[in-house]
Short mmCIF file of N, CA and C in Angstrom, two decimals:
data_model
loop_
_atom_site.label_atom_id
_atom_site.label_comp_id
_atom_site.label_asym_id
_atom_site.label_seq_id
_atom_site.Cartn_x
_atom_site.Cartn_y
_atom_site.Cartn_z
N UNK A 1 21.92 -7.04 30.08
CA UNK A 1 20.87 -6.40 30.23
C UNK A 1 20.33 -5.30 30.04
N UNK A 2 21.42 -4.33 30.29
CA UNK A 2 21.29 -2.92 29.55
C UNK A 2 21.50 -2.86 28.11
N UNK A 3 22.28 -3.34 27.45
CA UNK A 3 22.40 -3.85 25.85
C UNK A 3 20.93 -3.98 25.47
N UNK A 4 20.61 -5.33 26.12
CA UNK A 4 19.03 -6.07 25.81
C UNK A 4 18.46 -4.69 25.36
N UNK A 5 18.00 -4.12 26.78
CA UNK A 5 16.70 -3.01 26.75
C UNK A 5 17.30 -1.75 25.71
N UNK A 6 18.07 -1.65 25.37
CA UNK A 6 18.64 -0.50 24.31
C UNK A 6 18.02 -0.88 22.79
N UNK A 7 18.17 -2.29 22.59
CA UNK A 7 18.33 -3.11 21.49
C UNK A 7 16.60 -3.26 21.56
N UNK A 8 15.91 -3.66 22.30
CA UNK A 8 14.30 -3.28 22.23
C UNK A 8 13.25 -2.67 22.44
N UNK A 9 14.61 -1.29 22.95
CA UNK A 9 14.05 -0.20 22.72
C UNK A 9 14.09 0.34 20.65
N UNK A 10 15.13 0.15 20.51
CA UNK A 10 15.27 0.76 19.09
C UNK A 10 13.87 -0.01 18.22
N UNK A 11 13.95 -1.38 18.25
CA UNK A 11 12.79 -2.34 17.54
C UNK A 11 11.73 -1.60 17.92
N UNK A 12 11.36 -1.09 19.26
CA UNK A 12 10.17 -0.53 19.11
C UNK A 12 10.13 0.70 19.12
N UNK A 13 10.66 1.59 18.40
CA UNK A 13 10.67 2.67 18.15
C UNK A 13 10.84 3.00 16.36
N UNK A 14 11.56 1.76 15.91
CA UNK A 14 11.31 1.68 15.02
C UNK A 14 9.92 1.71 14.39
N UNK A 15 9.24 0.34 14.89
CA UNK A 15 8.13 -0.17 14.64
C UNK A 15 7.12 0.68 14.50
N UNK A 16 7.28 1.33 15.91
CA UNK A 16 6.24 2.99 15.74
C UNK A 16 6.36 4.01 14.46
N UNK A 17 7.28 3.99 14.17
CA UNK A 17 7.63 5.03 12.85
C UNK A 17 7.18 4.29 12.18
N UNK A 18 7.08 2.79 11.41
CA UNK A 18 6.61 2.53 10.36
C UNK A 18 5.33 2.35 10.32
N UNK A 19 4.63 2.14 11.78
CA UNK A 19 3.15 2.20 11.90
C UNK A 19 2.69 3.74 11.81
N UNK A 20 3.61 4.58 12.13
CA UNK A 20 3.21 6.21 11.97
C UNK A 20 3.11 6.07 10.99
N UNK A 21 3.84 5.55 9.87
CA UNK A 21 3.99 5.99 8.36
C UNK A 21 2.78 5.33 7.71
N UNK A 22 2.67 4.38 8.15
CA UNK A 22 1.45 3.52 7.13
C UNK A 22 0.36 3.95 7.37
N UNK A 23 0.18 4.66 8.42
CA UNK A 23 -1.40 5.48 9.34
C UNK A 23 -1.45 6.39 8.47
N UNK A 24 -0.52 7.70 7.81
CA UNK A 24 -0.58 8.40 7.08
C UNK A 24 -0.20 8.05 5.37
N UNK A 25 -0.52 7.31 4.97
CA UNK A 25 -0.32 6.84 3.72
C UNK A 25 -0.97 7.47 2.96
N UNK A 26 -0.83 8.96 2.02
CA UNK A 26 -2.03 9.08 0.86
C UNK A 26 -2.35 7.74 -0.32
N UNK A 27 -3.28 8.59 -0.89
CA UNK A 27 -3.67 7.74 -1.61
C UNK A 27 -2.39 7.43 -2.91
N UNK A 28 -1.78 8.68 -2.98
CA UNK A 28 -0.58 8.71 -3.94
C UNK A 28 0.79 6.99 -3.45
N UNK A 29 0.79 7.78 -1.81
CA UNK A 29 1.66 6.17 -1.24
C UNK A 29 1.12 4.98 -1.91
N UNK A 30 -0.69 4.43 -1.42
CA UNK A 30 -0.87 4.08 -1.73
C UNK A 30 -0.86 2.69 -3.37
N UNK A 31 -1.07 3.57 -3.94
CA UNK A 31 -0.90 3.53 -5.35
C UNK A 31 0.77 3.28 -5.72
N UNK A 32 1.53 3.77 -5.16
CA UNK A 32 2.95 3.63 -5.51
C UNK A 32 3.08 2.69 -4.92
N UNK A 33 2.69 1.89 -3.20
CA UNK A 33 3.03 0.60 -2.89
C UNK A 33 2.97 -0.62 -3.70
N UNK A 34 1.44 -0.41 -4.36
CA UNK A 34 1.00 -1.80 -4.84
C UNK A 34 1.25 -1.82 -6.21
N UNK A 35 1.90 -0.92 -6.83
CA UNK A 35 2.24 -0.68 -8.10
C UNK A 35 3.75 -1.57 -7.94
N UNK A 36 4.24 -1.21 -6.90
CA UNK A 36 5.89 -1.93 -6.86
C UNK A 36 5.53 -3.17 -5.76
N UNK A 37 4.24 -3.41 -5.43
CA UNK A 37 4.27 -4.58 -5.04
C UNK A 37 4.97 -4.81 -3.62
N UNK A 38 4.86 -3.78 -2.95
CA UNK A 38 5.24 -3.48 -1.49
C UNK A 38 3.55 -3.61 -0.70
N UNK A 39 2.44 -4.13 -0.73
CA UNK A 39 1.73 -4.38 -0.24
C UNK A 39 1.57 -5.89 -0.28
N UNK A 40 1.16 -6.64 1.13
CA UNK A 40 1.28 -7.99 1.15
C UNK A 40 0.00 -8.33 0.16
N UNK A 41 -0.05 -9.48 -0.42
CA UNK A 41 -0.99 -10.21 -1.55
C UNK A 41 -1.46 -9.08 -2.65
N UNK A 42 -0.19 -8.24 -2.60
CA UNK A 42 -1.23 -7.74 -4.20
C UNK A 42 0.47 -7.58 -4.72
N UNK A 43 0.53 -8.07 -6.02
CA UNK A 43 1.61 -8.17 -7.15
C UNK A 43 1.80 -6.89 -7.85
N UNK A 44 3.45 -6.61 -7.59
CA UNK A 44 3.37 -5.45 -8.42
C UNK A 44 3.73 -5.41 -9.45
N UNK A 45 3.81 -4.32 -10.53
CA UNK A 45 4.02 -4.28 -11.76
C UNK A 45 2.86 -4.45 -12.83
N UNK A 46 3.54 -5.59 -13.95
CA UNK A 46 2.68 -6.31 -14.79
C UNK A 46 1.32 -6.84 -14.61
N UNK A 47 1.77 -7.72 -13.53
CA UNK A 47 1.10 -8.45 -12.84
C UNK A 47 0.01 -7.72 -12.07
N UNK A 48 0.19 -6.98 -11.29
CA UNK A 48 -0.97 -5.88 -10.86
C UNK A 48 -1.83 -5.28 -11.98
N UNK A 49 -1.39 -4.80 -13.07
CA UNK A 49 -1.90 -4.66 -13.95
C UNK A 49 -3.11 -5.15 -14.42
N UNK A 50 -2.62 -6.83 -14.71
CA UNK A 50 -3.37 -7.54 -15.44
C UNK A 50 -4.02 -8.02 -14.43
N UNK A 51 -4.02 -8.10 -13.42
CA UNK A 51 -4.87 -8.53 -12.06
C UNK A 51 -6.24 -7.74 -12.04
N UNK A 52 -5.70 -6.34 -11.90
CA UNK A 52 -6.90 -5.13 -11.65
C UNK A 52 -7.50 -4.81 -13.10
N UNK A 53 -6.86 -4.97 -14.52
CA UNK A 53 -7.82 -5.05 -15.50
C UNK A 53 -8.51 -6.15 -15.54
N UNK A 54 -8.08 -7.58 -14.87
CA UNK A 54 -9.34 -8.84 -15.42
C UNK A 54 -9.88 -8.71 -14.26
N UNK A 55 -9.78 -7.50 -13.15
CA UNK A 55 -10.93 -7.57 -12.05
C UNK A 55 -10.98 -8.63 -11.05
N UNK A 56 -9.34 -9.42 -11.44
CA UNK A 56 -9.38 -9.97 -10.18
C UNK A 56 -8.59 -9.29 -8.77
N UNK A 57 -8.11 -8.34 -9.16
CA UNK A 57 -7.58 -7.74 -8.21
C UNK A 57 -8.41 -5.59 -7.99
N UNK A 58 -8.97 -5.46 -6.66
CA UNK A 58 -9.64 -4.62 -6.77
C UNK A 58 -9.37 -3.66 -6.46
N UNK A 59 -9.46 -2.08 -5.98
CA UNK A 59 -9.14 -1.01 -5.40
C UNK A 59 -9.07 -1.42 -3.85
N UNK A 60 -10.94 -2.08 -3.31
CA UNK A 60 -10.66 -2.08 -2.14
C UNK A 60 -9.90 -3.26 -1.55
N UNK A 61 -9.23 -4.31 -2.44
CA UNK A 61 -7.79 -4.78 -2.24
C UNK A 61 -7.05 -4.49 -1.93
N UNK A 62 -6.50 -3.23 -2.74
CA UNK A 62 -5.34 -2.60 -2.60
C UNK A 62 -5.39 -1.89 -1.17
N UNK A 63 -6.45 -1.22 -0.99
CA UNK A 63 -7.05 -0.13 0.07
C UNK A 63 -6.60 -1.54 1.90
N UNK A 64 -7.03 -2.28 1.24
CA UNK A 64 -6.96 -3.11 2.48
C UNK A 64 -5.97 -3.47 2.88
N UNK A 65 -5.15 -3.92 2.02
CA UNK A 65 -4.03 -4.43 1.97
C UNK A 65 -2.40 -3.32 2.51
N UNK A 66 -2.99 -1.81 2.41
CA UNK A 66 -2.28 -0.99 2.96
C UNK A 66 -2.85 -0.50 4.45
N UNK A 67 -3.67 -1.31 5.01
CA UNK A 67 -4.17 -1.12 6.30
C UNK A 67 -4.66 -0.24 6.41
N UNK A 68 -5.74 0.50 5.51
CA UNK A 68 -6.74 1.63 5.25
C UNK A 68 -8.32 1.14 5.09
N UNK A 69 -9.40 1.67 5.67
CA UNK A 69 -10.43 1.56 5.31
C UNK A 69 -10.91 1.71 3.76
N UNK A 70 -11.84 0.69 3.32
CA UNK A 70 -12.02 1.52 1.93
C UNK A 70 -13.35 2.52 2.32
N UNK A 71 -12.82 3.86 1.45
CA UNK A 71 -14.20 4.42 1.45
C UNK A 71 -14.57 5.03 0.35
N UNK A 72 -15.43 5.89 -0.17
CA UNK A 72 -15.78 5.94 -1.36
C UNK A 72 -14.71 7.60 -2.20
N UNK A 73 -14.30 8.40 -1.31
CA UNK A 73 -13.52 9.66 -1.59
C UNK A 73 -11.87 8.42 -1.91
N UNK A 74 -11.33 7.84 -0.58
CA UNK A 74 -10.15 6.86 -0.74
C UNK A 74 -10.08 5.60 -2.53
N UNK A 75 -11.47 5.12 -2.69
CA UNK A 75 -11.40 4.46 -3.24
C UNK A 75 -10.98 5.40 -4.80
N UNK A 76 -12.17 6.20 -4.86
CA UNK A 76 -11.54 7.33 -6.27
C UNK A 76 -10.10 7.34 -6.12
N UNK A 77 -9.53 8.44 -4.97
CA UNK A 77 -8.49 8.86 -5.23
C UNK A 77 -6.88 7.83 -5.41
N UNK A 78 -7.36 6.25 -5.20
CA UNK A 78 -6.01 5.64 -5.13
C UNK A 78 -6.98 5.46 -6.58
N UNK A 79 -7.21 4.81 -7.07
CA UNK A 79 -7.93 4.35 -8.28
C UNK A 79 -7.24 5.76 -9.27
N UNK A 80 -7.37 6.76 -9.45
CA UNK A 80 -7.12 8.05 -10.37
C UNK A 80 -5.11 8.13 -9.73
N UNK A 81 -4.72 7.50 -9.32
CA UNK A 81 -3.26 8.06 -8.76
C UNK A 81 -2.98 6.28 -9.49
N UNK A 82 -3.27 5.23 -9.57
CA UNK A 82 -2.96 4.22 -10.16
C UNK A 82 -3.07 4.42 -11.72
N UNK A 83 -4.14 4.85 -11.98
CA UNK A 83 -4.08 5.43 -13.39
C UNK A 83 -2.62 5.92 -14.00
N UNK A 84 -2.41 6.61 -12.98
CA UNK A 84 -1.66 7.93 -13.82
C UNK A 84 -0.03 7.23 -13.98
N UNK A 85 0.08 5.82 -13.25
CA UNK A 85 1.36 5.65 -12.91
C UNK A 85 1.35 4.05 -13.50
N UNK A 86 0.20 3.21 -13.92
CA UNK A 86 0.30 2.13 -14.35
C UNK A 86 -1.07 2.26 -15.36
N UNK A 87 -0.86 1.34 -16.38
CA UNK A 87 -1.90 1.07 -17.78
C UNK A 87 -2.80 -0.21 -16.79
N UNK A 88 -3.58 0.75 -16.38
CA UNK A 88 -5.19 0.37 -15.56
C UNK A 88 -6.46 0.65 -16.24
N UNK A 89 -7.41 0.78 -16.62
CA UNK A 89 -8.35 1.09 -17.02
C UNK A 89 -9.89 1.24 -15.67
#
């Protein structure tokens, strides 16, 4: 039983770390994760560029997939960071 509790505690700790890192993701982190295809429902690399440029994927889609609330400031920052790393307009 002690072993089970240790494993459960370890999983809880890792989950807390992952949630905390997501909560503090910067606009640059969000853009990088989107570009790499690391956000649920957002394809990476060329498919992201095509989807974004054809307006099938929006900045709000990306921000929401990152677990954030879209705001004017966050939209602008993520868009700028995405433009710096990808061929998006």
